[in-house]
Coordinates of C-alpha atoms and ligand atoms in Angstrom, one line a residue:
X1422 CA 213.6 105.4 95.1
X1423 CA 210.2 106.4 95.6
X1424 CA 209.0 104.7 92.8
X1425 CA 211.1 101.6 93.6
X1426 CA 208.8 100.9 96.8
X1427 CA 205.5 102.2 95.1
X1428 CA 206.0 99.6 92.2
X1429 CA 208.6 97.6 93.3
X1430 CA 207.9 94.5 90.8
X1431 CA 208.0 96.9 87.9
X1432 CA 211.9 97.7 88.5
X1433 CA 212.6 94.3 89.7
X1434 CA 211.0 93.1 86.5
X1435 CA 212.3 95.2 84.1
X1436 CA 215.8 94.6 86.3
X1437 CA 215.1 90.6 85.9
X1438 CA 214.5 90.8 81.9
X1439 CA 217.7 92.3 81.7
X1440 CA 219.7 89.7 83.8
X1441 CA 217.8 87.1 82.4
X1442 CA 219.2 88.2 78.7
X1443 CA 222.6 89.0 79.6
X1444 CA 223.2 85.9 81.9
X1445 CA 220.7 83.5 80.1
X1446 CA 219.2 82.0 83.4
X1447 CA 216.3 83.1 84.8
X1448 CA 213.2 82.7 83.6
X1449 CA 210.2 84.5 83.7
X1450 CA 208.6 83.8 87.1
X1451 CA 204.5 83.6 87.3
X1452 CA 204.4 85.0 90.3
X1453 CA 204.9 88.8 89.2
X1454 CA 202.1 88.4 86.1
X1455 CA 199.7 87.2 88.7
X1456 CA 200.7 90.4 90.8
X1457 CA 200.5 92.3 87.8
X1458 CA 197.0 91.2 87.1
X1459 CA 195.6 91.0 90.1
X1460 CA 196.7 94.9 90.6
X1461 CA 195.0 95.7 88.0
X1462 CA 192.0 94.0 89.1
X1463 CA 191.8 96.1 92.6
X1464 CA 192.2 98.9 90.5
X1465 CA 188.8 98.5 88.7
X1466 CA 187.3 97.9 91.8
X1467 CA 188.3 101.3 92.6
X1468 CA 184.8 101.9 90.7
X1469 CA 183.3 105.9 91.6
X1470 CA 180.1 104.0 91.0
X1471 CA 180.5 101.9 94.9
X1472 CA 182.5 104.5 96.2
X1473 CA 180.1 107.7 95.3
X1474 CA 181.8 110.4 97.3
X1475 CA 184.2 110.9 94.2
X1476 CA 185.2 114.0 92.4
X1477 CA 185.4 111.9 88.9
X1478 CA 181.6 112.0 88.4
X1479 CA 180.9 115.2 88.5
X1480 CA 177.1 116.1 88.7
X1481 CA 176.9 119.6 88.7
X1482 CA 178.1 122.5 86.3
X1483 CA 181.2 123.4 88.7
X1484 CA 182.1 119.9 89.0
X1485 CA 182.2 119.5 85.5
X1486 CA 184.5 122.6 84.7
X1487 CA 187.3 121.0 87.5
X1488 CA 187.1 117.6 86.2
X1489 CA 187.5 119.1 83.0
X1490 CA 190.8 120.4 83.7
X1491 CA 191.8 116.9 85.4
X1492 CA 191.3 115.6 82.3
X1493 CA 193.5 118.4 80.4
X1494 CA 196.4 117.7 82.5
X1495 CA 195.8 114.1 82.9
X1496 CA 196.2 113.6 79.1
X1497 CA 198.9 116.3 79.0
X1498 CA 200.6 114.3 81.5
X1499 CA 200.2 110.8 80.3
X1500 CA 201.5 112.0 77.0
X1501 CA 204.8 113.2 78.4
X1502 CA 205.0 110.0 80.3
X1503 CA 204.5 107.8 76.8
X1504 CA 207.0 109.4 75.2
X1505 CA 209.7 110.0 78.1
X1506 CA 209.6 106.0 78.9
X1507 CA 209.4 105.6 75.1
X1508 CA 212.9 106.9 75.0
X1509 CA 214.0 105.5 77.9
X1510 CA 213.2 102.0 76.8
X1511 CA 214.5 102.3 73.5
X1512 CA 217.8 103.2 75.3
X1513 CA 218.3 100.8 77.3
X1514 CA 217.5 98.4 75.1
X1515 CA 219.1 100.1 71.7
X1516 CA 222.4 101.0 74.1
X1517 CA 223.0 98.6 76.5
X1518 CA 226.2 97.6 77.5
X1519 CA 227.9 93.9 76.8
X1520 CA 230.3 92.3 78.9
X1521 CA 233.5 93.3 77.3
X1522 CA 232.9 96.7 76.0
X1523 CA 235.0 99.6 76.3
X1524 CA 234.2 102.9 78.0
X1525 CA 231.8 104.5 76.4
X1526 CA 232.4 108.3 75.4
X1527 CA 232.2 110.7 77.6
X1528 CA 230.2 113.9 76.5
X1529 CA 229.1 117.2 78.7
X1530 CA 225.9 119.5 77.6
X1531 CA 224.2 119.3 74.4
X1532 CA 222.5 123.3 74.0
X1533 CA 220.4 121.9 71.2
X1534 CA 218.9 119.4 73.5
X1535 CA 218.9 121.5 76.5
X1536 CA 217.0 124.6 74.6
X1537 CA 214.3 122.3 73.9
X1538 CA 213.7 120.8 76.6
X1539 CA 213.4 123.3 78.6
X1540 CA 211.1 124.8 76.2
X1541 CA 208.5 121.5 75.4
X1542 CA 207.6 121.8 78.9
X1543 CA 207.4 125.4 79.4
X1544 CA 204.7 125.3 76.4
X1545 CA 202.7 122.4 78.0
X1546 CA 202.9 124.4 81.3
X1547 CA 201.4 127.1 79.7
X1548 CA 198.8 124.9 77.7
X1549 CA 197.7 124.0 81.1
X1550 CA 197.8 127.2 82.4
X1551 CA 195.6 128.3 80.3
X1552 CA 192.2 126.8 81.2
X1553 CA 193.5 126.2 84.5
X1554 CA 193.1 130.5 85.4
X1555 CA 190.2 130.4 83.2
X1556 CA 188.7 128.2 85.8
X1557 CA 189.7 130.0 88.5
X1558 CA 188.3 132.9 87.2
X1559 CA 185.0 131.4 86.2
X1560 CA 184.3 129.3 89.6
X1561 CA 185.0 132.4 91.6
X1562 CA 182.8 134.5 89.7
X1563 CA 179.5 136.0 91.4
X1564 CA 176.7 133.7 90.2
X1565 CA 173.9 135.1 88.5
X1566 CA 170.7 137.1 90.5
X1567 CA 168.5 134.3 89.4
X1568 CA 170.7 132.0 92.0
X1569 CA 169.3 130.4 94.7
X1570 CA 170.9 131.7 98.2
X1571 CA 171.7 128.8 100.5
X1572 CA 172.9 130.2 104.0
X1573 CA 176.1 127.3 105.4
X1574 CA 177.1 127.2 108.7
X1575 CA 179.8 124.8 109.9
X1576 CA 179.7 123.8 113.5
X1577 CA 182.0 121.0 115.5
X1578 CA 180.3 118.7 114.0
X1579 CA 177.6 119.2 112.1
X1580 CA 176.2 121.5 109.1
X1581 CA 173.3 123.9 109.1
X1582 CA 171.5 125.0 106.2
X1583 CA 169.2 128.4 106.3
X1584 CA 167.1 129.2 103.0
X1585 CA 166.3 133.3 103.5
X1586 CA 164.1 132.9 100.4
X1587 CA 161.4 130.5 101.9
X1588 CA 162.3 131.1 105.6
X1589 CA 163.2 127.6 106.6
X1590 CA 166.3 125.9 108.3
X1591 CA 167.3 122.4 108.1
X1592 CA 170.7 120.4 109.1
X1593 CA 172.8 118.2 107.8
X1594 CA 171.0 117.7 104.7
X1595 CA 171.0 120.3 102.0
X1596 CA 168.3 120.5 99.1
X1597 CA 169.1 121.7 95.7
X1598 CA 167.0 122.3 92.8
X1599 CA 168.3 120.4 89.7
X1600 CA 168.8 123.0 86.8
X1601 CA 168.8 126.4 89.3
X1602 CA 172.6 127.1 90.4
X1603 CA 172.7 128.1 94.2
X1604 CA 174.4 130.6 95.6
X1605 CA 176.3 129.2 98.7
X1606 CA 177.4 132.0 101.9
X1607 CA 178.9 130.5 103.9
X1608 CA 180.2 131.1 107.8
X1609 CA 181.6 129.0 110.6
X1610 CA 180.1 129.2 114.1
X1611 CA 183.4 127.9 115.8
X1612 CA 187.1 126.9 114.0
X1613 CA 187.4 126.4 110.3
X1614 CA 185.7 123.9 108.1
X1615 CA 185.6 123.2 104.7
X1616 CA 182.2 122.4 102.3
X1617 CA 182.9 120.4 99.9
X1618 CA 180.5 118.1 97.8
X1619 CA 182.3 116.0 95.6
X1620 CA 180.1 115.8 92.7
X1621 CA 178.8 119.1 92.7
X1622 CA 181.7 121.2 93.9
X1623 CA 185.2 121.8 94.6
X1624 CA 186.3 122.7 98.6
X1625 CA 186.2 125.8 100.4
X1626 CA 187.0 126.9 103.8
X1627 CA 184.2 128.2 105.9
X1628 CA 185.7 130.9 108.4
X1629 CA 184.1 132.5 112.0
X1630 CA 185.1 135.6 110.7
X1631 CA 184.2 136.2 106.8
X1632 CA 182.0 134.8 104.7
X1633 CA 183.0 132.4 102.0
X1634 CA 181.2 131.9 98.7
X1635 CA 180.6 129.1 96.2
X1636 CA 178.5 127.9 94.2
X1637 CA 177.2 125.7 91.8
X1638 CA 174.1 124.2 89.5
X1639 CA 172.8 120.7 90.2
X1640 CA 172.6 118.7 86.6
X1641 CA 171.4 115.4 88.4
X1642 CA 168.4 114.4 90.9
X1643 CA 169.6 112.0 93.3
X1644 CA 171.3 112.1 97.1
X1645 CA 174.7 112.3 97.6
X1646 CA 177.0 111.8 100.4
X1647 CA 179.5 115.0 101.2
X1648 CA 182.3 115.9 104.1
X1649 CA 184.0 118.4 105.6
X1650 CA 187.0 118.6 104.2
X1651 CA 189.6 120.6 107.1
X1652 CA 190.5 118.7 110.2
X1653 CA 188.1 120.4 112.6
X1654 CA 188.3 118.4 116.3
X1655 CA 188.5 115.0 117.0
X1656 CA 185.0 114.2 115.2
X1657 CA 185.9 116.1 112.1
X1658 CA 185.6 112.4 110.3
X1659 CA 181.9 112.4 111.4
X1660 CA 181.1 115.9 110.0
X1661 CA 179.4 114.2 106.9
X1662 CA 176.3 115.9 105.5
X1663 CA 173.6 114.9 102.4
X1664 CA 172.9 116.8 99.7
X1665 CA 169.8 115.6 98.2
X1666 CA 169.5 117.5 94.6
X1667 CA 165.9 117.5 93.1
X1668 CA 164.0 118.2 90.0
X1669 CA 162.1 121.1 90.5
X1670 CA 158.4 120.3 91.6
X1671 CA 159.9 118.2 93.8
X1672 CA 162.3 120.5 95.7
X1673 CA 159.1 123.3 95.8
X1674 CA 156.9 120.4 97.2
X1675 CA 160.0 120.0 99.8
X1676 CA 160.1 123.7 100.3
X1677 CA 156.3 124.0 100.9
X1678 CA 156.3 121.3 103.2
X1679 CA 159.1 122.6 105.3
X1680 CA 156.8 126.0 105.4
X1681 CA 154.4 124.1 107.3
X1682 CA 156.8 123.2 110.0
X1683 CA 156.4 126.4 111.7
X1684 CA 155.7 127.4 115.7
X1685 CA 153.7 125.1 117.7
X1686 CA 150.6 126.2 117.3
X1687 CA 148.2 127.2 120.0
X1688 CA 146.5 123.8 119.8
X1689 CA 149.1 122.2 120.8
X1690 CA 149.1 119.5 117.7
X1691 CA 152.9 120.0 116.6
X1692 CA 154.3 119.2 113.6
X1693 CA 150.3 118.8 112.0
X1694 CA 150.9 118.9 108.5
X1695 CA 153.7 116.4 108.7
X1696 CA 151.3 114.1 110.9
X1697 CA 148.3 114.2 108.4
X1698 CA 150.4 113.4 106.0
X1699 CA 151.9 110.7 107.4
X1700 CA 149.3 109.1 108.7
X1701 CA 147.7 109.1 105.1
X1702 CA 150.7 107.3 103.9
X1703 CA 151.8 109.9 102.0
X1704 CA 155.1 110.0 101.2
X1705 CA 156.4 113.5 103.0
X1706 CA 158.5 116.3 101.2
X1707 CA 161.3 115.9 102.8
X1708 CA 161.7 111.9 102.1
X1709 CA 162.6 112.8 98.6
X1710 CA 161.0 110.3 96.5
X1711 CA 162.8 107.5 96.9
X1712 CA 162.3 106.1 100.0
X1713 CA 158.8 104.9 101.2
X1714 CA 157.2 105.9 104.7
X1715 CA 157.4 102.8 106.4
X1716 CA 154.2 102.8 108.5
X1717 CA 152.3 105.2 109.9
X1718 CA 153.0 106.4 113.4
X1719 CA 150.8 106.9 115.9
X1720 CA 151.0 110.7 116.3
X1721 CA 149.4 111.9 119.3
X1722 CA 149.6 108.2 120.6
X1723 CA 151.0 107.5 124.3
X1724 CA 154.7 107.6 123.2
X1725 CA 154.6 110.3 120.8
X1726 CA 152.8 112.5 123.6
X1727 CA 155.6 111.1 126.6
X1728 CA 158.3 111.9 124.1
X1729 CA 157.3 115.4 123.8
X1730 CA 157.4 115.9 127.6
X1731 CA 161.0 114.4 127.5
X1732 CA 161.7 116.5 125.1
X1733 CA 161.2 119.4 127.1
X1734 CA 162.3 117.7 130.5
X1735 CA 165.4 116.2 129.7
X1736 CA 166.8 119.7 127.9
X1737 CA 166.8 118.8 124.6
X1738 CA 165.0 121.9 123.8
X1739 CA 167.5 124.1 125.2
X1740 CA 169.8 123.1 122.3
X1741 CA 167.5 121.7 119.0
X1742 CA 164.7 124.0 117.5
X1743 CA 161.7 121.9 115.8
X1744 CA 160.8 124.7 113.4
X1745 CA 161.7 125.0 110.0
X1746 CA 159.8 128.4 109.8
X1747 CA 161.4 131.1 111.6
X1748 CA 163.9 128.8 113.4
X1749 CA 166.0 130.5 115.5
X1750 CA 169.6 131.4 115.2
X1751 CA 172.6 130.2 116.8
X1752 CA 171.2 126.8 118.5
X1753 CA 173.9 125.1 119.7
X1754 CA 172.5 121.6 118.0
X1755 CA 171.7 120.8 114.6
X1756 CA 167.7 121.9 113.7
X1757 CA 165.1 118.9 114.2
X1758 CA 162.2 119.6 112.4
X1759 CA 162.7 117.3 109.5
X1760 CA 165.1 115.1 111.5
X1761 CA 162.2 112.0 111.1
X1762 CA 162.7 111.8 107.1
X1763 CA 166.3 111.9 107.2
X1764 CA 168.8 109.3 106.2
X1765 CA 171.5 109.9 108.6
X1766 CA 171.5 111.1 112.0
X1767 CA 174.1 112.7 113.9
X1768 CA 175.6 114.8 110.8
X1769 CA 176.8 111.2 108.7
X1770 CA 177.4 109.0 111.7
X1771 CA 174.4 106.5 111.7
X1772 CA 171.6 105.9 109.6
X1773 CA 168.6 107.1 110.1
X1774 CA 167.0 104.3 111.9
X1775 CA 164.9 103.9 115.3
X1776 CA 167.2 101.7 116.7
X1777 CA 170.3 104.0 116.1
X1778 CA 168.6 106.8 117.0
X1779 CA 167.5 105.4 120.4
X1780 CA 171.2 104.3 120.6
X1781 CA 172.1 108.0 119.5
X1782 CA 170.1 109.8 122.1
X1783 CA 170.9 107.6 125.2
X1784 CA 175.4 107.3 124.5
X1785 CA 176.0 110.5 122.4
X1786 CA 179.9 110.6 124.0
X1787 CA 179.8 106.7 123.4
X1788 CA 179.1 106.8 119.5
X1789 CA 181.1 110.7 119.4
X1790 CA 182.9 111.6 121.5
X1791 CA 183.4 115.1 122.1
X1792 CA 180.0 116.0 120.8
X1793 CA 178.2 118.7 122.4
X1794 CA 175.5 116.2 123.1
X1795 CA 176.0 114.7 126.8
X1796 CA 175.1 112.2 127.8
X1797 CA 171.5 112.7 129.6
X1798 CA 171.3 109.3 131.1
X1799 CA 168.0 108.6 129.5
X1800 CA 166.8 105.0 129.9
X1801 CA 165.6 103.0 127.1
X1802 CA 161.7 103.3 127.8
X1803 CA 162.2 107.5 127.5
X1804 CA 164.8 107.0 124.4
X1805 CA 161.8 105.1 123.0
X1806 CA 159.3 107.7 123.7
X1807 CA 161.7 110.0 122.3
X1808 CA 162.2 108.4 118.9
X1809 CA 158.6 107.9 118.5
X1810 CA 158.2 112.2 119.0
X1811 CA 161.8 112.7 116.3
X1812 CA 160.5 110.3 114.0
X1813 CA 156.9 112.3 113.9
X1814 CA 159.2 115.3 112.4
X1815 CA 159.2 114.2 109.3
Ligands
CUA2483 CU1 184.4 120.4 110.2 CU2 186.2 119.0 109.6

């Protein structure tokens, strides 16, 4: 019945051919081809290359092993399928029933039959079994001492990201070496969410109370888009993070660049190393290498320097640290001090740009609601000055 409403042409089709031969009347109508065809063309749109937060291209070792088994029991499956509508077909071809005919015999049970059918698919079960606990066995294993330990915390709604091996924090965009598996521990500073980055990884639940582990080996450079995958609060659809996996100079370059974004120092000239560079044109660490600073800022300019009063009047310090060195634990919002080079603000909501983030700091309820963010009534001169200090943090 299911089926019926799912693919209802299919039945209706197969239905017509077989009114069509026993009454001779109707003829094959155009209009379920075109269906038929134009089905298959949304299909193909369905391409993982537009839609790239898919589990079918797996980039990553751990990916690779659970889209391997997909595949297993895909071809398994489609197999069965073949041959079961095979028969079927051929039946109701090979028997079907003319106006006229008598009863047809009547038979109950066949043990022959019954035996193996019962026992084809116990086999393929097991076939599938098989890799399928060897899978489980091998993803939940402890990785190796060389790994990489990534600290996750999941907060309503955003994602933190603590490195204990260079001493840095960032948010809502995680950096991976390509070709050095990390070793994911992971904890929730409120209800339950779930990690999960499609290409990389399968799900797992982040709890308040335990830690959770995963991990997994980055194969290909390149950002990717990822989600939390347990409904966590009303803006658990805008709990999107980045994960930005990059050949290895380039994630130590990242790493030593987030090193520099330590305390203010006593000079007062705040994030300095990020500045210099910038206003060299270089392109900073944390861009990645694919996207170009667009102009130089003027750093210590009037707006920078109003911004960073705001900063400090308006509260926002109370709640977002600006150090990647040493940053303190348990800040209520996500870390800043890299916020300026990345693609999305607000943990996936809206990218990165000054307008949104203007737009971002003056109606947090408005854009997500619910956020811990309120609304500060900022007007659109201080939202200014305070995208001209964020965008600084590069
Ligand atoms: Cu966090 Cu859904």
């Amino acid at each position: 019945m299911l089926l019926a409403q799912v693919f209802p042409f299919g039945f209706e089709w197969i239905y017509e051919q077989d009114e069509r031969v026993m009454l001779r009347t109707a003829a094959w109508r155009p209009s379920r081809f075109t269906a038929l065809c134009l089905l298959a063309v949304a299909l193909l749109g369905c391409s993982p290359e537009h839609y790239p937060q898919t589990t079918l291209l797996p980039r990553g070792d751990f990916a690779r092993i659970a889209d391997d088994l997909l595949d297993t029991t895909v071809r398994w499956a489609l197999l069965v399928f073949v041959l079961v509508e095979g028969v079927l077909i051929y039946a109701i071809f090979r028997f079907r029933g003319k106006p006229g005919d008598p009863e047809p015999h009547q038979t109950h049970g066949n043990t022959t039959v019954e035996i193996i059918w019962t026992v084809i698919p116990a086999l393929i079960l097991a076939a599938i079994a098989v890799p399928t606990v060897r899978a489980i066995f091998q993803t939940n294993a402890i990785p190796a001492k060389d790994a990489l330990t990534i600290e996750v915390v999941g907060h309503q709604w955003w994602w933190e990201f603590r490195y204990p091996e260079f001493n840095i924090t960032t948010a809502n965009e995680i950096h991976v070496p390509v070709g050095r598996t990390v070793s994911l521990r992971m904890a929730s500073a409120d209800v339950i969410h779930s990690f999960w980055v499609p290409q990389f990884a399968a799900k797992r639940d982040v709890f308040a109370n335990r830690e959770s582990r995963l991990w997994f080996k980055a194969e290909v450079a390149g950002e990717y888009p990822a989600q939390c995958a347990e409904f966590c609060g009303i803006q658990h659809g805008r709990m999107a993070y980045r994960i930005r996996a990059q050949g290895p100079e380039e994630f130590q370059a990242w790493v030593a660049h987030m090193q520099t974004l330590g305390p203010k120092s006593a000079s007062g000239a705040a994030p300095t190393a990020a500045q210099k560079a910038v206003a060299a044109g270089v392109t900073t660490a944390s861009q990645g290498a694919t996207v170009q600073q667009p102009q130089a800022p003027a750093a210590q300019g009037p707006e920078y320097a109003a911004g960073e009063k705001l900063f400090t009047s308006k509260g926002c310090i109370g709640c977002h640290s600006l150090q990647a060195v040493n940053a303190p634990k348990g800040m209520v919002g996500p870390n800043l001090a890299n916020v300026g080079a990345r693609s999305y603000i607000a943990a996936g909501t809206l990218k990165n740009t000054d307008e949104n983030l203007a737009h971002w700091i003056r109606d947090p309820q408005g854009i997500k609601k619910g956020v811990l963010m309120p609304n500060l009534g900022i007007n659109e001169t201080d939202a200014k000055a305070l995208v001209a200090y964020l965008r600084a943090h590069q």
